Coordinates of C-alpha atoms and ligand atoms in Angstrom, one line a residue:
M17 CA -13.9 -3.3 -27.7
S18 CA -14.4 -1.4 -25.0
G19 CA -15.4 -2.6 -20.8
L20 CA -17.8 -5.0 -20.5
E21 CA -18.6 -5.2 -24.7
I22 CA -15.6 -8.0 -24.2
V23 CA -17.3 -10.6 -21.5
G24 CA -20.2 -10.8 -23.9
V25 CA -18.4 -11.6 -27.0
I26 CA -16.2 -14.4 -24.5
L27 CA -20.1 -15.7 -23.5
G28 CA -20.6 -15.9 -27.3
T29 CA -16.7 -17.8 -27.7
L30 CA -16.4 -19.7 -25.3
P31 CA -18.5 -22.9 -26.4
L32 CA -17.6 -22.2 -30.2
V33 CA -13.9 -23.1 -28.4
V34 CA -15.1 -26.6 -27.0
S35 CA -17.1 -27.4 -29.8
A36 CA -14.0 -27.1 -32.4
V37 CA -12.2 -29.0 -29.6
E38 CA -14.2 -31.3 -29.3
Q39 CA -14.9 -31.9 -32.8
Y40 CA -13.2 -30.2 -34.7
A41 CA -14.3 -29.8 -38.3
N42 CA -17.1 -31.4 -38.1
G43 CA -16.0 -34.9 -36.3
V44 CA -13.2 -35.2 -38.2
Y45 CA -11.0 -35.9 -36.0
T46 CA -12.0 -36.8 -32.8
T47 CA -11.1 -34.9 -29.6
K48 CA -9.4 -37.9 -28.3
R49 CA -6.8 -38.4 -32.1
I50 CA -5.7 -34.8 -31.4
F51 CA -5.3 -34.9 -27.8
D52 CA -2.9 -37.8 -28.4
Y53 CA -0.2 -36.3 -28.7
D54 CA -0.4 -34.2 -25.3
K55 CA -2.3 -36.3 -22.3
Q56 CA -1.8 -32.8 -19.8
A57 CA -3.0 -30.6 -22.9
K58 CA -6.1 -33.4 -22.9
R59 CA -7.1 -33.0 -19.0
A60 CA -6.7 -29.1 -19.2
F61 CA -9.0 -28.9 -21.6
T62 CA -11.5 -31.2 -20.0
R63 CA -10.9 -28.5 -16.8
F64 CA -11.7 -26.1 -18.8
R65 CA -14.4 -27.0 -20.4
T66 CA -15.8 -27.2 -17.1
E67 CA -15.0 -24.3 -16.1
Q68 CA -16.5 -22.4 -19.0
A69 CA -19.8 -24.1 -18.2
V70 CA -19.8 -22.8 -14.4
C71 CA -17.8 -18.9 -15.7
K72 CA -20.7 -18.8 -18.1
N73 CA -23.4 -19.2 -14.8
Q74 CA -21.1 -16.6 -13.4
L75 CA -21.7 -13.8 -15.7
L76 CA -24.7 -13.9 -15.8
Q77 CA -25.9 -13.9 -12.6
L78 CA -23.6 -9.9 -13.0
L79 CA -26.6 -8.5 -14.6
P80 CA -29.0 -6.9 -13.0
S81 CA -32.6 -9.1 -13.2
G82 CA -34.9 -8.4 -15.8
S83 CA -32.3 -6.8 -17.0
T84 CA -33.2 -9.3 -20.6
G85 CA -36.4 -7.5 -21.0
I86 CA -34.9 -3.6 -21.1
V87 CA -33.1 -5.1 -24.1
G88 CA -35.7 -7.7 -25.6
I89 CA -33.5 -10.2 -25.1
R90 CA -36.4 -13.6 -25.5
S91 CA -33.7 -16.3 -24.9
Q92 CA -29.8 -16.8 -22.5
S93 CA -28.2 -17.2 -25.7
E94 CA -30.1 -15.2 -28.1
G95 CA -28.2 -11.6 -28.1
I96 CA -26.3 -11.9 -25.5
E97 CA -22.9 -9.8 -27.1
D98 CA -25.5 -7.3 -27.4
L99 CA -26.8 -7.6 -23.3
W100 CA -22.7 -6.9 -22.3
K101 CA -23.4 -2.9 -24.9
N102 CA -26.4 -1.6 -22.7
P103 CA -25.0 1.8 -20.8
D104 CA -27.7 0.9 -18.2
I105 CA -26.7 -2.7 -17.8
G106 CA -23.0 -1.3 -18.0
H107 CA -24.2 0.5 -15.5
A108 CA -25.7 -1.0 -12.9
I109 CA -22.7 -4.9 -13.2
R110 CA -20.2 -1.4 -12.7
T111 CA -22.3 -0.7 -9.2
R112 CA -22.3 -4.1 -8.7
L113 CA -18.0 -4.9 -8.7
K114 CA -17.4 -1.2 -7.6
G115 CA -13.3 -0.6 -7.0
N116 CA -13.1 -4.3 -8.8
Y117 CA -14.6 -2.9 -12.2
A118 CA -11.0 -2.3 -14.0
I119 CA -9.8 -5.0 -12.7
F120 CA -13.1 -7.5 -13.4
V121 CA -12.2 -5.8 -17.2
D122 CA -7.9 -6.4 -17.7
M123 CA -9.4 -9.8 -16.8
A124 CA -11.5 -11.6 -19.3
Q125 CA -9.7 -9.0 -21.9
E126 CA -6.9 -11.6 -20.9
V127 CA -9.7 -14.5 -20.8
F128 CA -10.6 -13.3 -24.3
G129 CA -6.8 -13.1 -25.5
F130 CA -5.9 -16.6 -24.7
M131 CA -8.4 -18.0 -26.4
K132 CA -8.3 -16.0 -29.4
A133 CA -4.9 -17.7 -29.0
I134 CA -6.2 -20.9 -29.0
M135 CA -9.0 -20.2 -31.5
E136 CA -6.7 -19.6 -34.3
I137 CA -4.3 -22.5 -33.6
L138 CA -7.4 -24.2 -34.3
G139 CA -8.5 -22.0 -36.8
V140 CA -11.2 -21.0 -35.7
T141 CA -13.3 -17.5 -36.2
L142 CA -15.6 -16.2 -34.0
D143 CA -18.1 -16.7 -37.0
K144 CA -17.4 -20.3 -37.8
V145 CA -15.6 -23.4 -37.5
L146 CA -13.2 -23.3 -41.2
S147 CA -13.5 -27.1 -42.5
G148 CA -11.2 -26.4 -45.3
A149 CA -7.3 -27.9 -45.4
E150 CA -7.9 -30.0 -42.4
S151 CA -5.2 -32.3 -43.5
K152 CA -3.1 -28.9 -42.7
M153 CA -5.0 -27.7 -40.0
M154 CA -4.3 -30.8 -37.9
K155 CA -0.2 -30.3 -38.3
K156 CA -0.4 -26.7 -36.8
I157 CA -2.9 -28.1 -33.9
K158 CA -0.4 -31.3 -33.2
F159 CA 2.7 -28.9 -33.4
A160 CA 1.9 -26.8 -30.8
L161 CA 0.3 -30.0 -28.9
K162 CA 3.8 -31.1 -29.0
R163 CA 5.1 -28.3 -28.2
G164 CA 2.9 -27.4 -25.0
E165 CA 1.2 -23.9 -26.5
L166 CA -1.8 -25.5 -26.1
R167 CA -1.9 -26.8 -22.6
D168 CA -0.3 -23.9 -21.8
L169 CA -2.6 -22.3 -23.3
F170 CA -5.8 -23.8 -21.6
E171 CA -4.2 -23.9 -18.1
D172 CA -3.7 -20.2 -18.7
L173 CA -7.3 -19.5 -19.5
E174 CA -8.6 -21.8 -17.4
R175 CA -6.9 -19.9 -14.0
T176 CA -7.9 -16.2 -15.0
V177 CA -11.4 -17.5 -16.0
R178 CA -11.6 -19.1 -12.4
S179 CA -10.5 -16.1 -11.3
L180 CA -13.2 -14.2 -12.5
I181 CA -15.2 -15.8 -11.1
T182 CA -14.1 -15.4 -7.9
L183 CA -14.1 -11.3 -8.6
S184 CA -17.9 -11.7 -9.3
K185 CA -18.7 -14.5 -6.9
Q186 CA -17.1 -12.6 -4.6
A187 CA -19.4 -9.3 -5.9
L188 CA -22.4 -10.7 -5.6
E189 CA -22.0 -12.4 -1.6
L190 CA -20.6 -8.6 -0.7
E191 CA -24.5 -7.1 -2.0
T192 CA -26.1 -9.9 -0.6
T193 CA -24.6 -9.0 2.9
A194 CA -25.2 -5.6 2.2
V195 CA -29.3 -6.4 0.9
F196 CA -29.1 -8.1 3.9
A197 CA -27.4 -6.3 6.8
S198 CA -29.8 -3.0 5.0
K199 CA -32.8 -4.6 6.0
Y200 CA -33.3 -6.3 9.1
R201 CA -30.5 -3.7 10.9
R202 CA -31.1 -0.5 9.8
P203 CA -32.1 1.6 13.3
E204 CA -35.1 2.6 13.6
F205 CA -33.7 7.0 13.1
S206 CA -37.9 8.0 12.3
V207 CA -38.3 6.9 16.7
V208 CA -35.0 8.4 17.7
R209 CA -35.5 12.1 16.2
D210 CA -39.0 12.1 16.9
C211 CA -37.9 12.1 20.4
A212 CA -35.3 14.5 20.1
E213 CA -38.0 16.8 19.1
G214 CA -39.6 15.9 21.9
V215 CA -37.6 16.4 24.5
Y216 CA -36.0 20.1 22.6
S217 CA -39.6 21.1 23.5
I218 CA -40.2 19.7 26.5
L219 CA -37.4 20.6 27.4
Q220 CA -37.7 24.4 26.3
R221 CA -41.2 24.0 28.7
G222 CA -38.7 24.4 32.1
W223 CA -37.5 27.8 31.2
E224 CA -39.6 30.1 31.4
Y225 CA -39.0 31.4 34.4
D226 CA -37.4 34.9 34.0
C227 CA -33.5 34.3 35.0
R228 CA -30.6 36.9 34.2
V229 CA -28.5 34.8 32.9
P230 CA -29.5 32.1 29.7
H231 CA -29.5 28.6 29.9
T232 CA -27.7 26.5 27.0
V233 CA -28.5 23.0 26.5
S234 CA -26.4 20.4 25.2
L235 CA -27.5 17.0 23.7
R236 CA -24.8 14.7 23.4
L237 CA -24.7 13.3 19.7
E238 CA -24.7 9.4 19.6
A239 CA -24.1 7.1 16.7
R240 CA -26.6 4.8 17.7
T241 CA -26.6 2.1 15.3
N242 CA -26.3 -1.2 17.1
D243 CA -30.6 0.5 18.4
H244 CA -31.5 -1.6 16.1
S245 CA -32.4 -5.1 18.2
F246 CA -36.2 -3.8 19.6
D247 CA -38.8 -5.6 17.5
D248 CA -41.6 -2.3 17.4
D249 CA -41.2 1.9 17.8
D250 CA -42.4 0.8 21.4
D251 CA -40.1 -0.8 23.0
L252 CA -37.2 1.6 21.2
R253 CA -39.5 4.6 22.0
K254 CA -38.9 2.9 26.1
S255 CA -35.5 1.9 25.7
L256 CA -33.8 5.7 24.5
K257 CA -32.3 7.3 26.3
F258 CA -31.0 11.1 26.4
R259 CA -27.0 12.8 27.4
V260 CA -28.1 16.6 28.2
I261 CA -25.8 19.1 29.6
F262 CA -27.6 21.6 31.2
S263 CA -25.9 24.9 31.7
H264 CA -26.0 28.9 33.3
T265 CA -22.9 30.0 30.7
H266 CA -21.6 29.0 27.2
G267 CA -17.8 29.7 26.9
E268 CA -18.5 33.4 28.5
T269 CA -17.1 34.1 32.1
P270 CA -19.7 32.5 34.3
D271 CA -22.2 34.4 36.6
E272 CA -21.1 34.5 40.1
K273 CA -24.4 35.1 41.7
S274 CA -25.8 31.9 39.6
S275 CA -26.9 28.7 41.7
W276 CA -24.6 26.6 39.7
H277 CA -22.7 26.4 36.9
W278 CA -23.3 22.9 34.3
K279 CA -25.7 20.1 35.3
E280 CA -24.8 16.1 33.2
T281 CA -27.9 14.2 33.2
D282 CA -29.7 11.4 31.7
V283 CA -33.9 12.2 30.0
Q284 CA -35.9 9.9 28.9
L285 CA -39.3 10.8 26.6
I286 CA -42.2 9.1 28.2
D287 CA -45.6 8.7 27.1
H288 CA -47.5 10.5 30.4
D289 CA -49.2 8.0 32.7
R290 CA -49.6 5.8 29.7
S291 CA -50.6 2.7 32.6
D292 CA -53.8 5.7 33.5
K293 CA -54.9 6.1 29.2
S294 CA -57.4 4.9 27.5
E295 CA -56.4 2.9 24.5
G296 CA -58.1 6.0 22.7
E297 CA -56.3 7.9 23.6
A298 CA -52.7 6.5 23.7
S299 CA -53.6 5.8 19.7
S300 CA -53.7 9.4 19.5
V301 CA -50.7 9.7 20.6
L302 CA -49.6 7.1 18.1
Q303 CA -50.9 8.6 15.6
E304 CA -48.3 11.4 14.9
P305 CA -46.7 10.8 11.5
I306 CA -43.5 9.9 11.8
S307 CA -44.7 6.6 14.6
K308 CA -47.2 5.2 11.7
K309 CA -46.1 2.4 11.9
G310 CA -47.3 1.5 16.1
S311 CA -50.7 2.6 14.8
K312 CA -51.8 -0.3 12.9
K313 CA -51.5 -2.3 16.0
S314 CA -53.6 -2.8 18.1
V315 CA -52.6 -2.4 21.9
R316 CA -54.0 -4.1 25.0
F317 CA -52.8 -3.3 28.2
T318 CA -53.3 -6.7 30.0
P319 CA -53.7 -5.9 34.1
E320 CA -50.3 -7.7 34.3
A321 CA -48.8 -6.0 31.4
K322 CA -49.4 -2.6 33.3
E323 CA -47.7 -4.1 36.6
M324 CA -45.1 -5.0 34.5
I325 CA -45.0 -0.8 32.5
A326 CA -45.4 0.4 36.3
L327 CA -42.0 -1.2 37.2
Q328 CA -39.9 -0.1 34.0
E329 CA -40.6 3.6 34.0
P330 CA -38.6 5.5 36.8
I331 CA -41.3 6.0 40.3
F332 CA -42.3 9.2 41.3
H333 CA -43.0 9.9 44.6
P334 CA -46.9 9.9 44.5
T335 CA -47.0 13.8 45.9
M336 CA -44.0 14.7 42.7
K337 CA -44.8 17.1 40.5
P338 CA -44.0 18.6 37.0
I339 CA -40.9 21.4 37.4
Q340 CA -42.0 24.2 37.0
D341 CA -39.1 26.2 36.5
L342 CA -35.5 23.9 36.0
C343 CA -33.7 26.4 37.2
K344 CA -34.3 26.2 40.4
S345 CA -34.8 23.0 40.4
I346 CA -31.1 21.8 39.3
G347 CA -30.0 24.8 41.9
N348 CA -32.0 23.0 44.9
L349 CA -30.3 19.8 43.7
Q350 CA -26.1 21.0 43.2
E351 CA -27.3 21.4 47.1
E352 CA -28.6 18.7 47.6
N353 CA -26.1 16.5 45.4
R354 CA -28.9 14.3 44.6
T355 CA -28.5 11.8 41.9
G356 CA -31.1 10.0 39.8
C357 CA -34.4 10.7 38.9
F358 CA -35.9 14.3 40.2
G359 CA -38.8 15.1 38.4
F360 CA -40.1 15.6 34.6
L361 CA -41.6 18.3 33.0
I362 CA -44.2 17.6 30.9
D363 CA -45.5 18.4 27.2
A364 CA -48.5 21.5 26.6
E365 CA -50.7 18.7 25.8
K366 CA -50.1 16.5 28.7
K367 CA -48.9 13.6 26.7
R368 CA -45.4 13.6 26.6
R369 CA -43.1 13.6 29.7
C370 CA -39.5 14.5 30.2
S371 CA -38.0 12.1 33.2
I372 CA -34.7 14.0 34.4
Y373 CA -31.8 12.2 35.7
S374 CA -29.3 13.2 38.0
L375 CA -26.0 11.8 37.0
P376 CA -23.6 11.6 39.5
A377 CA -21.0 14.3 39.6
K378 CA -17.5 13.0 39.5
G379 CA -15.9 15.0 41.6
I380 CA -17.9 17.7 43.8
N381 CA -17.2 21.8 42.1
Q382 CA -18.6 24.4 41.1
E383 CA -16.1 25.6 39.2
P384 CA -17.5 26.2 35.3
W385 CA -17.1 23.7 32.3
S386 CA -15.2 25.3 29.3
V387 CA -17.0 24.5 25.8
V388 CA -15.0 24.1 22.7
S389 CA -16.1 23.8 19.5
L390 CA -14.9 21.9 16.3
A391 CA -14.1 24.1 14.6
S392 CA -11.3 25.0 16.9
M393 CA -10.6 21.8 17.1
L394 CA -10.2 20.3 14.3
R395 CA -6.0 20.7 13.6
R396 CA -6.1 19.5 17.3
I397 CA -7.5 15.7 16.6
T398 CA -5.8 13.2 16.3
R399 CA -7.4 10.8 13.6
S400 CA -9.1 8.0 15.9
D401 CA -11.2 11.3 16.9
R402 CA -12.2 12.0 13.2
L403 CA -13.2 8.7 12.6
N404 CA -15.4 8.0 15.8
I405 CA -16.6 11.9 15.4
A406 CA -17.1 11.2 11.7
F407 CA -19.2 8.1 12.6
I408 CA -21.0 9.8 15.2
V409 CA -22.3 12.9 14.1
A410 CA -23.1 11.0 9.8
S411 CA -25.5 9.6 12.4
S412 CA -27.2 12.1 14.2
V413 CA -27.9 13.6 10.7
L414 CA -30.4 11.2 9.9
Q415 CA -31.7 11.0 13.9
L416 CA -31.6 15.0 14.4
Y417 CA -32.2 16.4 10.4
R418 CA -35.0 19.4 10.9
T419 CA -35.7 19.6 14.5
P420 CA -35.3 23.2 16.2
W421 CA -31.4 21.3 17.2
L422 CA -29.6 21.1 14.1
D423 CA -29.9 23.9 11.3
E424 CA -29.3 23.4 7.9
T425 CA -26.9 25.0 7.7
W426 CA -25.3 23.4 10.6
G427 CA -21.7 23.3 10.1
K428 CA -18.1 22.3 13.0
E429 CA -19.7 25.7 14.6
D430 CA -22.9 23.6 16.0
I431 CA -20.6 20.7 17.4
W432 CA -19.1 21.8 20.9
F433 CA -17.0 19.6 23.2
M434 CA -17.0 19.6 27.1
Q435 CA -13.6 19.8 28.8
R436 CA -14.7 19.7 32.3
P437 CA -12.0 21.5 35.3
G438 CA -8.5 20.3 35.4
G439 CA -9.8 17.1 32.6
Q440 CA -9.0 16.5 28.9
V441 CA -11.2 17.3 26.6
D442 CA -14.1 14.7 26.2
P443 CA -14.4 13.5 22.8
A444 CA -17.5 13.1 22.5
P445 CA -20.1 15.3 20.5
F446 CA -22.5 17.5 21.4
V447 CA -25.2 20.6 19.9
S448 CA -26.3 23.3 22.3
R449 CA -29.4 25.4 22.5
Q450 CA -29.5 28.7 24.2
F451 CA -33.5 28.5 24.8
S452 CA -34.0 31.9 26.5
T453 CA -32.8 33.4 23.4
P454 CA -35.9 33.9 20.3
Q455 CA -34.7 31.6 18.0
G456 CA -34.5 32.0 14.6
T457 CA -32.5 35.6 15.3
R458 CA -29.2 33.2 16.0
D459 CA -28.1 32.6 12.4
D460 CA -30.2 34.9 10.2
A461 CA -27.2 36.8 8.5
L462 CA -25.9 33.6 7.9
R463 CA -29.0 31.8 5.8
C464 CA -29.1 35.2 3.6
T465 CA -25.3 34.5 2.1
N466 CA -26.3 30.7 1.8
V467 CA -29.5 31.2 0.2
A468 CA -27.5 31.0 -3.6
R469 CA -25.2 28.3 -2.4
N470 CA -28.7 25.7 -1.1
K471 CA -30.6 25.8 -4.6
L472 CA -27.3 24.6 -5.8
V473 CA -27.3 22.1 -2.7
R474 CA -29.9 19.3 -3.1
N475 CA -29.6 18.2 0.1
P476 CA -28.5 20.7 2.8
W477 CA -27.9 18.7 5.9
L478 CA -26.0 16.0 4.0
F479 CA -24.0 19.2 1.9
A480 CA -23.4 19.7 5.3
L481 CA -22.1 16.7 6.9
G482 CA -19.6 16.4 3.6
V483 CA -18.7 19.1 4.2
L484 CA -17.2 18.4 8.2
L485 CA -16.4 14.9 6.6
I486 CA -13.9 16.7 4.5
E487 CA -12.2 19.4 6.9
L488 CA -12.4 15.9 9.7
C489 CA -10.0 14.3 6.5
Y490 CA -7.9 17.0 6.0
G491 CA -8.1 18.7 9.9
M492 CA -8.3 22.6 7.9
S493 CA -11.3 24.2 7.6
I494 CA -13.0 24.1 3.8
E495 CA -12.8 28.3 3.9
D496 CA -8.9 27.3 5.0
L497 CA -8.7 24.6 2.1
G498 CA -10.2 26.7 -0.9
T499 CA -8.2 28.3 -4.0
S500 CA -8.6 31.4 -5.7
E501 CA -9.5 28.2 -7.9
D502 CA -12.2 27.6 -6.9
G503 CA -14.0 31.0 -7.9
G504 CA -17.9 32.0 -6.9
S505 CA -16.5 35.4 -5.5
E506 CA -19.3 37.1 -6.9
G507 CA -22.0 34.6 -5.1
G508 CA -20.2 35.2 -1.6
V509 CA -18.0 33.0 0.5
A510 CA -20.7 30.6 0.7
S511 CA -20.3 30.0 -3.2
S512 CA -16.7 29.9 -3.2
E513 CA -17.4 26.9 -0.3
F514 CA -19.2 25.3 -2.5
F515 CA -17.6 24.8 -5.1
T516 CA -14.3 24.5 -3.0
A517 CA -16.2 21.0 -2.0
L518 CA -17.3 19.9 -5.1
R519 CA -13.7 20.7 -6.3
I520 CA -12.4 18.3 -3.6
A521 CA -15.2 16.3 -3.9
Q522 CA -13.7 15.2 -6.9
D523 CA -10.2 14.6 -6.3
D524 CA -8.6 11.6 -5.5
G525 CA -6.9 13.3 -3.2
I526 CA -9.1 12.8 -0.7
Y527 CA -9.0 9.0 -1.1
T528 CA -5.6 8.9 -0.4
E529 CA -5.9 11.0 1.9
A530 CA -9.1 8.2 3.7
G531 CA -9.2 5.9 1.9
E532 CA -12.1 4.4 -0.4
R533 CA -15.0 4.1 2.1
Y534 CA -15.0 7.2 3.0
G535 CA -14.0 9.1 -0.5
D536 CA -17.2 7.2 -1.6
A537 CA -18.6 9.4 1.2
V538 CA -18.0 12.5 0.7
R539 CA -18.7 12.2 -2.4
R540 CA -22.0 11.0 -2.4
C541 CA -22.9 13.7 0.2
I542 CA -21.7 16.7 -1.9
H543 CA -23.3 15.3 -5.1
C544 CA -26.2 13.9 -3.4
D545 CA -25.6 10.9 -5.4
F546 CA -27.5 8.1 -4.5
D547 CA -29.1 6.8 -7.7
Q548 CA -32.4 7.1 -6.0
R549 CA -35.3 9.9 -7.1
V550 CA -35.7 11.7 -4.4
T551 CA -34.1 13.1 -2.0
N552 CA -35.4 14.1 1.2
L553 CA -34.5 12.2 4.0
D554 CA -38.7 12.4 5.2
A555 CA -38.1 9.8 2.2
E556 CA -37.2 5.9 3.9
E557 CA -35.7 5.4 1.1
F558 CA -33.3 8.3 1.1
R559 CA -32.7 7.6 4.1
Q560 CA -31.5 3.9 4.0
A561 CA -29.4 4.9 0.7
V562 CA -27.9 7.3 3.1
Y563 CA -27.7 4.7 5.7
D564 CA -26.3 2.0 4.4
R565 CA -23.7 4.5 1.7
V566 CA -22.4 6.4 4.2
I567 CA -23.8 5.8 8.0
A568 CA -21.8 1.6 7.4
S569 CA -19.3 3.5 5.7
L570 CA -18.3 5.5 8.1
E571 CA -18.8 3.2 10.5
A572 CA -16.3 0.5 9.5
D573 CA -14.5 2.6 8.9
W574 CA -13.7 3.7 12.4
K575 CA -14.7 0.1 13.7
Q576 CA -11.3 -0.9 10.9
F577 CA -9.1 1.9 12.1
R578 CA -9.9 1.2 15.7
A579 CA -9.8 -3.0 15.0
I580 CA -5.2 -1.9 14.0
A581 CA -5.2 -0.2 16.5
Ligands
ZN43 ZN1 -30.9 30.0 35.5

């Protein structure tokens, strides 16, 4: 008998054991007479009798809801054993018990072992209570009671049953907590993503003037898992800020003639001139696909509310006009060394604007900063930073997938860190975009080789995340982790990476190296293993599964490490 089948047998047999002891051989011998020989055995049996009822209820709770329907079981007592043989039900229970599944089965085996020993003494088989040769059996029972055998068996049985109950109870409690957490505490990344996309398209408009030096816009990646405390999407939208660094250089020798090198800012996306809008216009902004939730609500601005909104938003000088040339505005700013909101850019439809806040420069200097890619940092980052980066980047994938900020084939070369003059490398990850180069030319060569891989990958953004998690775990690039056995030479470099990732995700090594949660996160990303039919991040259910099974795990790992360290 293997796996969960034993649980079905236990459930079917438990009442049999109880009734056999209580009314042995059709009431010829009463419990009282049996236990007259050993009061302790009687107490052990009484405890076991109570425990077995709890055990039965607890084990039945492990069954997925509606499972009695799956196998056509009419009542709880009928066909209970078959229920545990059903592979679908087995899978559901395995999922519920997670890492404790093997222990659970071992315990069940143990319970069954004790039950078998008791039944043997009592002369009970799985089918029926033996009625013949009572006197001979009674002698056997008396002997077992005298030697304390039955008492020991009942005590062992009771103890193991209790552990079994605790284990399944914990599994269900954890599940409830996870469901609770996932239901009420998931941040609205679709709103963040919509805003990030808006920020990109508006910022792009600021560089339309000819300047010889390329402009790079770097967006700081944020976990944003605490952004769930807002009652509605609009409140979240209003509170969202993006840390953006503008630069005239990108790891290259700075242009001496440039008026500025780096500017650190906060950028906020706001509905343009919200207070002056008629309701019709306001809802047309809200009706963009991602904010469906907001469009259902009818928003009415009372005069008081208008004033409140005006106060919350940055106060613009009446003559302040939208920024036309961001490069020039930043140049002027450097000279004045001003902080706070220095202007806004507006989108083509004049529906949304980006307010740009200058941050105080830490020590005035005109020296260029340096940028370092994650690819070049891999071997040098501490475990703590690796866990933090893994968590932030994973969370960012849900915020930035299919926006201009993140390519489908993103990787360690796309994640950057900043190093201020004379300072350490700041561990906050960024993604960077050059606005003066036409989009689409950048990675064309790379994209071609990745076509083959993409055919095999169910979700490229998550696959890329899985690869990065592997690289962060080992502090090595996926190329360096490859072996000749990974193969894929016919399919090009990208395919061999694919096979390396596949091998590592199946390997126990990643679990040993990074632990259960991290290992599971890697496996899920690489295999797109989320138990979902749709594997498109636009599907809310899939996105939630990714959040619960990858991001929440990485967050837990990072928090745990930080607590210990
Ligand atoms: Zn410029």
